[in-house]
Tab-separated table of C-alpha atoms in Angstrom:
chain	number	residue	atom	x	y	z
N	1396	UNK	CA	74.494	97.927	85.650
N	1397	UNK	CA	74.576	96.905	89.290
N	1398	UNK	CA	72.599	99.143	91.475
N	1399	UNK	CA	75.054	101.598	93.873
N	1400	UNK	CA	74.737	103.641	97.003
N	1401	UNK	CA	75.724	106.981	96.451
N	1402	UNK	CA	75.760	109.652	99.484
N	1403	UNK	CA	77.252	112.051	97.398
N	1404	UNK	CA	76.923	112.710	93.423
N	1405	UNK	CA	79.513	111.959	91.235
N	1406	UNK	CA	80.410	115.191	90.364
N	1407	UNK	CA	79.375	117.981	92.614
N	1408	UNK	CA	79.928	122.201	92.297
N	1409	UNK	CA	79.365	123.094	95.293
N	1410	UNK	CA	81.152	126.493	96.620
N	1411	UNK	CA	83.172	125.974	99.660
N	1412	UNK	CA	84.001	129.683	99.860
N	1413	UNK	CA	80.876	131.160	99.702
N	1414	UNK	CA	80.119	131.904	103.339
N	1415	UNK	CA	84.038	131.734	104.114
N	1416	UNK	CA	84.089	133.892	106.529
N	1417	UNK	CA	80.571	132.240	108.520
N	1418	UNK	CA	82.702	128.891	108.380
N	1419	UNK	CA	85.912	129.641	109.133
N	1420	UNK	CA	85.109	132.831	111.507
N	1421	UNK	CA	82.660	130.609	113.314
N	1422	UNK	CA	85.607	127.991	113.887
N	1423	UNK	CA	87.629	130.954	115.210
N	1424	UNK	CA	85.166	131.579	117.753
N	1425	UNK	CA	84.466	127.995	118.963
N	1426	UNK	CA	87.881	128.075	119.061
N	1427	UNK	CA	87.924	130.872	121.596
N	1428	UNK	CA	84.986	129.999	123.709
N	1429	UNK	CA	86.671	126.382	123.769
N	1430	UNK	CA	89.704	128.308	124.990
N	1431	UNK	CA	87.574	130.395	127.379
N	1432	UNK	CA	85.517	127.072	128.767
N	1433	UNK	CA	88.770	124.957	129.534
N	1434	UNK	CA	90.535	127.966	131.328
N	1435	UNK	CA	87.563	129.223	133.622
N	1436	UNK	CA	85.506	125.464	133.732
N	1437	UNK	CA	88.273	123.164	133.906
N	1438	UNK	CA	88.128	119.924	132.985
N	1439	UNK	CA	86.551	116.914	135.402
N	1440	UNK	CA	89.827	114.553	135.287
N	1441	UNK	CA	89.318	111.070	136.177
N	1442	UNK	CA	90.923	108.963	138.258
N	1443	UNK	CA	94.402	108.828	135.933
N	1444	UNK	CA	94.917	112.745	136.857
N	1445	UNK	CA	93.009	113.427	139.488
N	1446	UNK	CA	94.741	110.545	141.764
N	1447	UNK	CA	92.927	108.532	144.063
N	1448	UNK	CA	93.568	105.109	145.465
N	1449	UNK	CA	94.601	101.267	143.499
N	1450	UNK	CA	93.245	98.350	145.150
N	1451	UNK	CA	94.423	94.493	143.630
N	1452	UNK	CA	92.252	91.988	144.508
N	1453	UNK	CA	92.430	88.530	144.178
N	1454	UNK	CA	89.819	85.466	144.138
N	1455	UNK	CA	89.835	81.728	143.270
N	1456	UNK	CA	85.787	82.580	141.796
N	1457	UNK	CA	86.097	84.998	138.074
N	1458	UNK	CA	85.700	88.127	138.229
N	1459	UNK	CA	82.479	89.382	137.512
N	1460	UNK	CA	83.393	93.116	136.617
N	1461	UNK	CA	79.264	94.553	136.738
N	1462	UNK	CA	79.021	93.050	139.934
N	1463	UNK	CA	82.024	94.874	141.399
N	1464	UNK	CA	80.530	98.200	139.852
N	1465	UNK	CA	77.211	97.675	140.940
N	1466	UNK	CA	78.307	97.364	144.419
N	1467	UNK	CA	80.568	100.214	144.380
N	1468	UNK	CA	78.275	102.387	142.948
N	1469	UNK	CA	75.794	101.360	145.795
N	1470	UNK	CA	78.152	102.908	148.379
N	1471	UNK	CA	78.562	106.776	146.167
N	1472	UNK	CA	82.354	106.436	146.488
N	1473	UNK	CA	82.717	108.269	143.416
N	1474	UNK	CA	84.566	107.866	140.530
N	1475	UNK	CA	85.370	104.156	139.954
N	1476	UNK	CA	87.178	102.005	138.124
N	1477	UNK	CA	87.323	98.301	137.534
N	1478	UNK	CA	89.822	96.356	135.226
N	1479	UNK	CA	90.867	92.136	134.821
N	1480	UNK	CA	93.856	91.559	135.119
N	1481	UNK	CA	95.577	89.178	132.896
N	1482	UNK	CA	98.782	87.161	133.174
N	1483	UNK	CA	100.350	83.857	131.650
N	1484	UNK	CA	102.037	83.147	134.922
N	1485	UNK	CA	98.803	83.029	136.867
N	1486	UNK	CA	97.303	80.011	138.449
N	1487	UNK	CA	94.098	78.333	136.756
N	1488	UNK	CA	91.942	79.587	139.742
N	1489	UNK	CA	93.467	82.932	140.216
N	1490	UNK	CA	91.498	85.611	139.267
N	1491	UNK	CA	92.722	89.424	139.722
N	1492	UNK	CA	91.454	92.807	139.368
N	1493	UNK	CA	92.150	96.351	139.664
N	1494	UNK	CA	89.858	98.580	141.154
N	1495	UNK	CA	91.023	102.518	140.749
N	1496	UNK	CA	88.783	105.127	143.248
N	1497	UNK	CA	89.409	108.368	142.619
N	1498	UNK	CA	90.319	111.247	145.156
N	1499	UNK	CA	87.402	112.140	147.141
N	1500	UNK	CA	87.220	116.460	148.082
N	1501	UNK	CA	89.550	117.486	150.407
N	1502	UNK	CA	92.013	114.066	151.112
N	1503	UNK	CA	95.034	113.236	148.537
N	1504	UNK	CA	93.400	109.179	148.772
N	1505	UNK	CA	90.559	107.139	149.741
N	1506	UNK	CA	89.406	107.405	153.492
N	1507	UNK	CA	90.583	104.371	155.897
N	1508	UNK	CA	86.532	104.133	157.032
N	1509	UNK	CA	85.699	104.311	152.855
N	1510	UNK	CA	88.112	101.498	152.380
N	1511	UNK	CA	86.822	99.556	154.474
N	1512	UNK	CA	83.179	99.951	152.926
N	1513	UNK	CA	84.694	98.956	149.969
N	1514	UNK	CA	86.230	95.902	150.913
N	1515	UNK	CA	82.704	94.568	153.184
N	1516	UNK	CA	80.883	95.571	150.024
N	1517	UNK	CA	83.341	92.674	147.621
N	1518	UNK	CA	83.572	90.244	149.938
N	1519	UNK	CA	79.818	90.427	150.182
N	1520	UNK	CA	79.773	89.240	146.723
N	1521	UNK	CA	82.282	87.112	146.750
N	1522	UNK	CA	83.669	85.438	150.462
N	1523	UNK	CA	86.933	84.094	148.359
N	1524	UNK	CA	87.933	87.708	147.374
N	1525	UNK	CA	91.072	89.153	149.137
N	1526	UNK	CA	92.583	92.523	148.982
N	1527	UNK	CA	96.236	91.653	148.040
N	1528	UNK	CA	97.560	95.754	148.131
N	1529	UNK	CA	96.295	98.912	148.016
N	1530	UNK	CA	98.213	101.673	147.059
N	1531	UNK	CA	98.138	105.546	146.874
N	1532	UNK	CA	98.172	107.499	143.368
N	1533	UNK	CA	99.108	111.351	144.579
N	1534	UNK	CA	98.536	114.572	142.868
N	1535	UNK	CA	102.596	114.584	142.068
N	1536	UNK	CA	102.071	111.560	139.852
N	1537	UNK	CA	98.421	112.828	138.692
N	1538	UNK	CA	100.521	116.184	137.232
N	1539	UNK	CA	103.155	114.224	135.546
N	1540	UNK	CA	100.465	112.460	133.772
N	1541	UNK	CA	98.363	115.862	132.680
N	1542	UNK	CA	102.008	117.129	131.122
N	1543	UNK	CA	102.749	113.853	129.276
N	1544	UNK	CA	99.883	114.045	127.668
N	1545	UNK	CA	99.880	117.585	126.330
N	1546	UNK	CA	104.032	116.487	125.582
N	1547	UNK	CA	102.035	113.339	123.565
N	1548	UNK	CA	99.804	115.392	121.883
N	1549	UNK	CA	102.370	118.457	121.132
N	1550	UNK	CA	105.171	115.636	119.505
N	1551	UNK	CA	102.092	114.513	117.415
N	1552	UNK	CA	101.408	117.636	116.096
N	1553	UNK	CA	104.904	118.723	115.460
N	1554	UNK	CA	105.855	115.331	113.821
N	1555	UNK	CA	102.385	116.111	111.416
N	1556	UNK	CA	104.214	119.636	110.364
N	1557	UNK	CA	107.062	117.814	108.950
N	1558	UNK	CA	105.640	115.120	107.487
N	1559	UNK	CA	103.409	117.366	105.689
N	1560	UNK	CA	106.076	120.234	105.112
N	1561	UNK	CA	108.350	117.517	103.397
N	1562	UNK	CA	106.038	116.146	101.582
N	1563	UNK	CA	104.173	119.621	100.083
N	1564	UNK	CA	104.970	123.117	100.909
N	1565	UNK	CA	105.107	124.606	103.750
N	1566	UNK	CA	102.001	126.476	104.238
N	1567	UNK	CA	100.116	123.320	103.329
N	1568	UNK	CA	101.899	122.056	106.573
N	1569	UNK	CA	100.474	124.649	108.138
N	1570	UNK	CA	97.086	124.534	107.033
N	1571	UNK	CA	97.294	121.110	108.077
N	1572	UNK	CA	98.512	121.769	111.713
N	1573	UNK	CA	96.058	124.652	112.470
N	1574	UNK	CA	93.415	122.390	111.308
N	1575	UNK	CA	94.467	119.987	114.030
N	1576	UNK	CA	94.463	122.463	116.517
N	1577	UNK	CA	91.446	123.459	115.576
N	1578	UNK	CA	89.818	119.919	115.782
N	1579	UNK	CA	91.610	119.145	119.194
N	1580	UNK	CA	90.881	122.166	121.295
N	1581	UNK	CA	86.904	122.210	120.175
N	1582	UNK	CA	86.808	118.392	121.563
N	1583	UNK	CA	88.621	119.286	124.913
N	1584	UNK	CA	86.073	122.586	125.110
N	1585	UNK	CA	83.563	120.325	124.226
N	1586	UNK	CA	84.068	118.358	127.587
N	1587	UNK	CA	84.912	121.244	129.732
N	1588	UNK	CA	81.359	122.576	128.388
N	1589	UNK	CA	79.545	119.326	129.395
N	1590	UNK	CA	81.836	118.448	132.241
N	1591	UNK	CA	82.313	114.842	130.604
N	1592	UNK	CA	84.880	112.495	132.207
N	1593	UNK	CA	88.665	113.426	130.924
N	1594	UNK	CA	91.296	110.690	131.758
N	1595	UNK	CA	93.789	108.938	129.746
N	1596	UNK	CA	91.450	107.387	127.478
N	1597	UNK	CA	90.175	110.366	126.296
N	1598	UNK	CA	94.071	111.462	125.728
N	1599	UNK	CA	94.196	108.313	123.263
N	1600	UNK	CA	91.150	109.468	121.733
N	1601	UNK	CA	92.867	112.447	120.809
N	1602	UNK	CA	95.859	111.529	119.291
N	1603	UNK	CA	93.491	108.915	117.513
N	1604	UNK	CA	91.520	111.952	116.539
N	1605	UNK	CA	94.649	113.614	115.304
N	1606	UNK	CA	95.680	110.652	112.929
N	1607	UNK	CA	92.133	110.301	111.385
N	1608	UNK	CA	91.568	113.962	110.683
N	1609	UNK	CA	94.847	114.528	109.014
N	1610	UNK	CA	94.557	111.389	106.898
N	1611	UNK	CA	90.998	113.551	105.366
N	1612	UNK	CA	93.225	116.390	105.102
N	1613	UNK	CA	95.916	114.742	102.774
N	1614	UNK	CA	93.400	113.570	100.858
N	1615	UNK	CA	91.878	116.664	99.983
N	1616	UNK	CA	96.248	118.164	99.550
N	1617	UNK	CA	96.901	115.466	97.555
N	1618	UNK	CA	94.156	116.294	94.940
N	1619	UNK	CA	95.020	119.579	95.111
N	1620	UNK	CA	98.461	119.541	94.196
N	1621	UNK	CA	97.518	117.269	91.452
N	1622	UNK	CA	94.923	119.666	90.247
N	1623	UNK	CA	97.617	122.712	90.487
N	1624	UNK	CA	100.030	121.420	88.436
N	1625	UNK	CA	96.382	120.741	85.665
N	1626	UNK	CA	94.950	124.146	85.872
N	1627	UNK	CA	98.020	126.248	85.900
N	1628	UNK	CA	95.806	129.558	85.064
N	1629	UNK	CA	92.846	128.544	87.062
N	1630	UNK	CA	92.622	130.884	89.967
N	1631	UNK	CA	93.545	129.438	93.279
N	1632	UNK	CA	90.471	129.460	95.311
N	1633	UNK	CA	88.343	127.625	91.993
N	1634	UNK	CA	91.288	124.711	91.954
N	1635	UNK	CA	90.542	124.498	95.825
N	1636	UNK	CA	87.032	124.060	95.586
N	1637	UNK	CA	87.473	121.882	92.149
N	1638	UNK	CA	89.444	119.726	94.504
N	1639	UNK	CA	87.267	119.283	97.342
N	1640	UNK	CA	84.319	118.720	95.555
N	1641	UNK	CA	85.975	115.730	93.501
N	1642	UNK	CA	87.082	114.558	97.220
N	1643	UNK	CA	83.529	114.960	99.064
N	1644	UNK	CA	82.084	111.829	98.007
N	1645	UNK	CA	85.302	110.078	99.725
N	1646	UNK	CA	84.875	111.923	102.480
N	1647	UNK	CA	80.869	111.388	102.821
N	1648	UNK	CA	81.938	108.175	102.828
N	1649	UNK	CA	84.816	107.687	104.898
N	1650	UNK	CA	83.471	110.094	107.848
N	1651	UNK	CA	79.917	108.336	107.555
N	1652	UNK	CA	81.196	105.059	107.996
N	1653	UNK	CA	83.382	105.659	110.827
N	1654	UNK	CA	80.212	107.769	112.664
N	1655	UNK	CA	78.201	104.563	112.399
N	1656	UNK	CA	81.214	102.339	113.955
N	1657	UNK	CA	81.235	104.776	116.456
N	1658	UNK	CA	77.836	105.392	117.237
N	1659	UNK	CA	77.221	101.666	117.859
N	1660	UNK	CA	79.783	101.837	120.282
N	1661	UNK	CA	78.638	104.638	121.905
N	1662	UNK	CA	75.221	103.222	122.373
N	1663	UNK	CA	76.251	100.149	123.718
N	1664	UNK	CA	80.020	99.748	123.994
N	1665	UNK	CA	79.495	100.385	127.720
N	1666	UNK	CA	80.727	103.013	130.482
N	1667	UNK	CA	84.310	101.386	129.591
N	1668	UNK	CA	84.184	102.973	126.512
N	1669	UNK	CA	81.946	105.376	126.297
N	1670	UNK	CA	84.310	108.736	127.074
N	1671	UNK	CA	86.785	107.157	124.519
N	1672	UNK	CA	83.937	106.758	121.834
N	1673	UNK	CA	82.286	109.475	122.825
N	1674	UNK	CA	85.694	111.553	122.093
N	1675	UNK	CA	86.587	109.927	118.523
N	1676	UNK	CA	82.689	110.906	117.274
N	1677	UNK	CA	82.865	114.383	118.373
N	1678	UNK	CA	86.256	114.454	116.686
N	1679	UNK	CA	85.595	112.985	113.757
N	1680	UNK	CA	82.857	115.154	113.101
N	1681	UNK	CA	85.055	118.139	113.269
N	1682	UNK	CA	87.982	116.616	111.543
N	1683	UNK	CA	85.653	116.057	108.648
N	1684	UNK	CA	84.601	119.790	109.003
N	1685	UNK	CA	87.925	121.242	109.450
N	1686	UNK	CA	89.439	119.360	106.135
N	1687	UNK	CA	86.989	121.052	104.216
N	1688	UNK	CA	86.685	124.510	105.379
N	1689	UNK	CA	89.693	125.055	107.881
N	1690	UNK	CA	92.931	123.906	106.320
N	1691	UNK	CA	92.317	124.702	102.465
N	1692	UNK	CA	91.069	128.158	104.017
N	1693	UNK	CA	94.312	128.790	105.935
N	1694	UNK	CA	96.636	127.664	102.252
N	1695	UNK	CA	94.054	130.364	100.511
N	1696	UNK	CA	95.076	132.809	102.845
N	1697	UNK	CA	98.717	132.127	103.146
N	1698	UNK	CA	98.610	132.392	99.419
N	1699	UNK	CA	100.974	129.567	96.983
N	1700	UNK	CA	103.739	130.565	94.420
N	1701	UNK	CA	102.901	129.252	91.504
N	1702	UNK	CA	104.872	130.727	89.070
N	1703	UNK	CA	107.308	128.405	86.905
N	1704	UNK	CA	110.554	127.656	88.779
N	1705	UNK	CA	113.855	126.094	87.188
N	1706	UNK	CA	113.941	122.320	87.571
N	1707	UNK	CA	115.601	120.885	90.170
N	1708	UNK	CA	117.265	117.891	87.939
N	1709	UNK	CA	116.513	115.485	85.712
N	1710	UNK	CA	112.847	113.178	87.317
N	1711	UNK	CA	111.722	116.189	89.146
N	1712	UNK	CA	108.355	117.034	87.132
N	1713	UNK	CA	106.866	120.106	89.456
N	1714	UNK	CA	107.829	122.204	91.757
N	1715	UNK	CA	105.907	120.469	94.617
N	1716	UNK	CA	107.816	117.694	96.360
N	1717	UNK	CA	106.367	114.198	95.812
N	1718	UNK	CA	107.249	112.298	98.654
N	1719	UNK	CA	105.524	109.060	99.163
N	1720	UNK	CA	103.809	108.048	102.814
């Protein structure tokens, strides 16, 4: 037999609940102080909510993107940044880029004098480059931004609840939906904590982060219903550990994997990527953690009927619904 990896063994026993209320109290109060960080820290926005100032440039040489930075950074202009821009309907030897400077303390935009800086210090490395427009990103637009993502990330959550809802019960939807919660608003605490970068990117993360960790959580549903409808006598909380423990080497493998992408990207993806990667770790790492002791914990609590309940028709073999992604 062909030699295999294996993380986890193939059959495990390991007891979820046994320091329930270490795991699941302890998310309560990261939960809290994440709560308690965001409100009285605030988060550092970036450029896409803070506001700040667009400049388009344009130059018959390519862009060279860590030259632009490099420069930029010389002058402490604060937050920066630098984008290609690509179009079909450009020339052969036009060239464009976006450079985005954030709000500097006490002005809504860049400074005239700190424009000009900026404009001697790309020309100095490239004598074809021309400013083509520079325009001004205001705190009006910079709030519309902050509420469409929380809208974003709300209309994620909710359309999570149904799915879930329709296809189990109800307070597996809402096992499932607290455990999102629970995963989001420990990332955004995270970088309130830390004072890490927050701009759209890190938005993107989240709904990414929202996807992945529910995906682990219908995993470990999905066996669970299976295994309710097996051990009809078993007592809830052993069919909820039975389940996750059949699940954990799937999970092992799943969230190791993904940490290894990520890590590699964190390392040296860049300071393009790094909030965004940065983001997706943190929240895969409690995704994983949630699935196992957050949303089965919530069901336990909520309790499940599972007494015998008339048939709805002919084809309908359980009382759970069995409604196929």
């Amino acid at each position: 037999m062909a030699w295999r990896l294996k993380l986890v063994p193939e059959k495990t026993n390991i007891n979820f609940f046994r320091w329930q209320w270490l795991t699941f109290g302890g998310s309560m109060v990261m939960i809290v102080a994440a709560l308690l960080a965001t409100a009285f820290m605030g988060l550092n926005f970036g450029i896409d909510f803070q506001g700040g100032t667009t400049l388009r440039t344009e130059s018959t040489t390519p862009v060279d993107v860590g030259a632009y930075r490099q420069a930029l950074t010389a002058l402490d202009v604060g937050d920066v940044s630098i984008t290609e821009v690509f179009d079909p309907s450009f020339r052969a030897n036009q060239h464009v880029a976006q450079i985005r400077i954030g709000a500097q303390d006490g002005y809504e935009a860049v400074t005239p004098e700190t424009l000009d800086r900026v404009k001697v210090a790309l020309v100095a490395i490239d004598a074809a480059l021309k400013v083509v427009s520079v325009e001004l990103v205001g705190p009006k637009v910079s709030s519309e931004l902050i509420w469409t993502s929380v809208m974003a990330v709300l209309a994620t959550s909710v359309g999570v609840l149904i799915y879930i809802w329709l296809r189990f019960e109800w307070q597996f939807a809402l096992g499932g939906v607290l455990a999102l919660v629970h995963d989001v608003i420990i990332t955004v605490g995270l970088f309130a904590v830390f004072q890490w970068k927050f701009d759209l990117t890190i938005v993107a993360a989240l709904l990414t982060i929202l996807g992945y960790s529910i995906n682990d959580t219908v995993v470990v549903f999905d066996r669970l219903r299976e295994n309710l409808v097996k051990f009809k006598t078993m007592p809830l909380r052993e069919v909820m550990n039975l389940s996750v423990n059949e699940t954990l080497s799937r999970t092992v493998m799943t969230s190791g994997t993904t940490l290894m992408a990520l890590g590699a990207m964190l390392i040296w993806g860049g300071d393009v990527i790094r909030g965004f990667s940065l983001a997706i770790f943190l929240g895969v790492i409690v995704g994983t953690y949630s699935s196992v002791y957050v949303a089965k914990n919530v069901v336990l609590f909520i309790g499940l009927d599972r007494s015998d309940k008339p048939k709805g028709g002919k084809g309908t073999p359980s009382e759970y619904a069995n409604i196929e992604a």
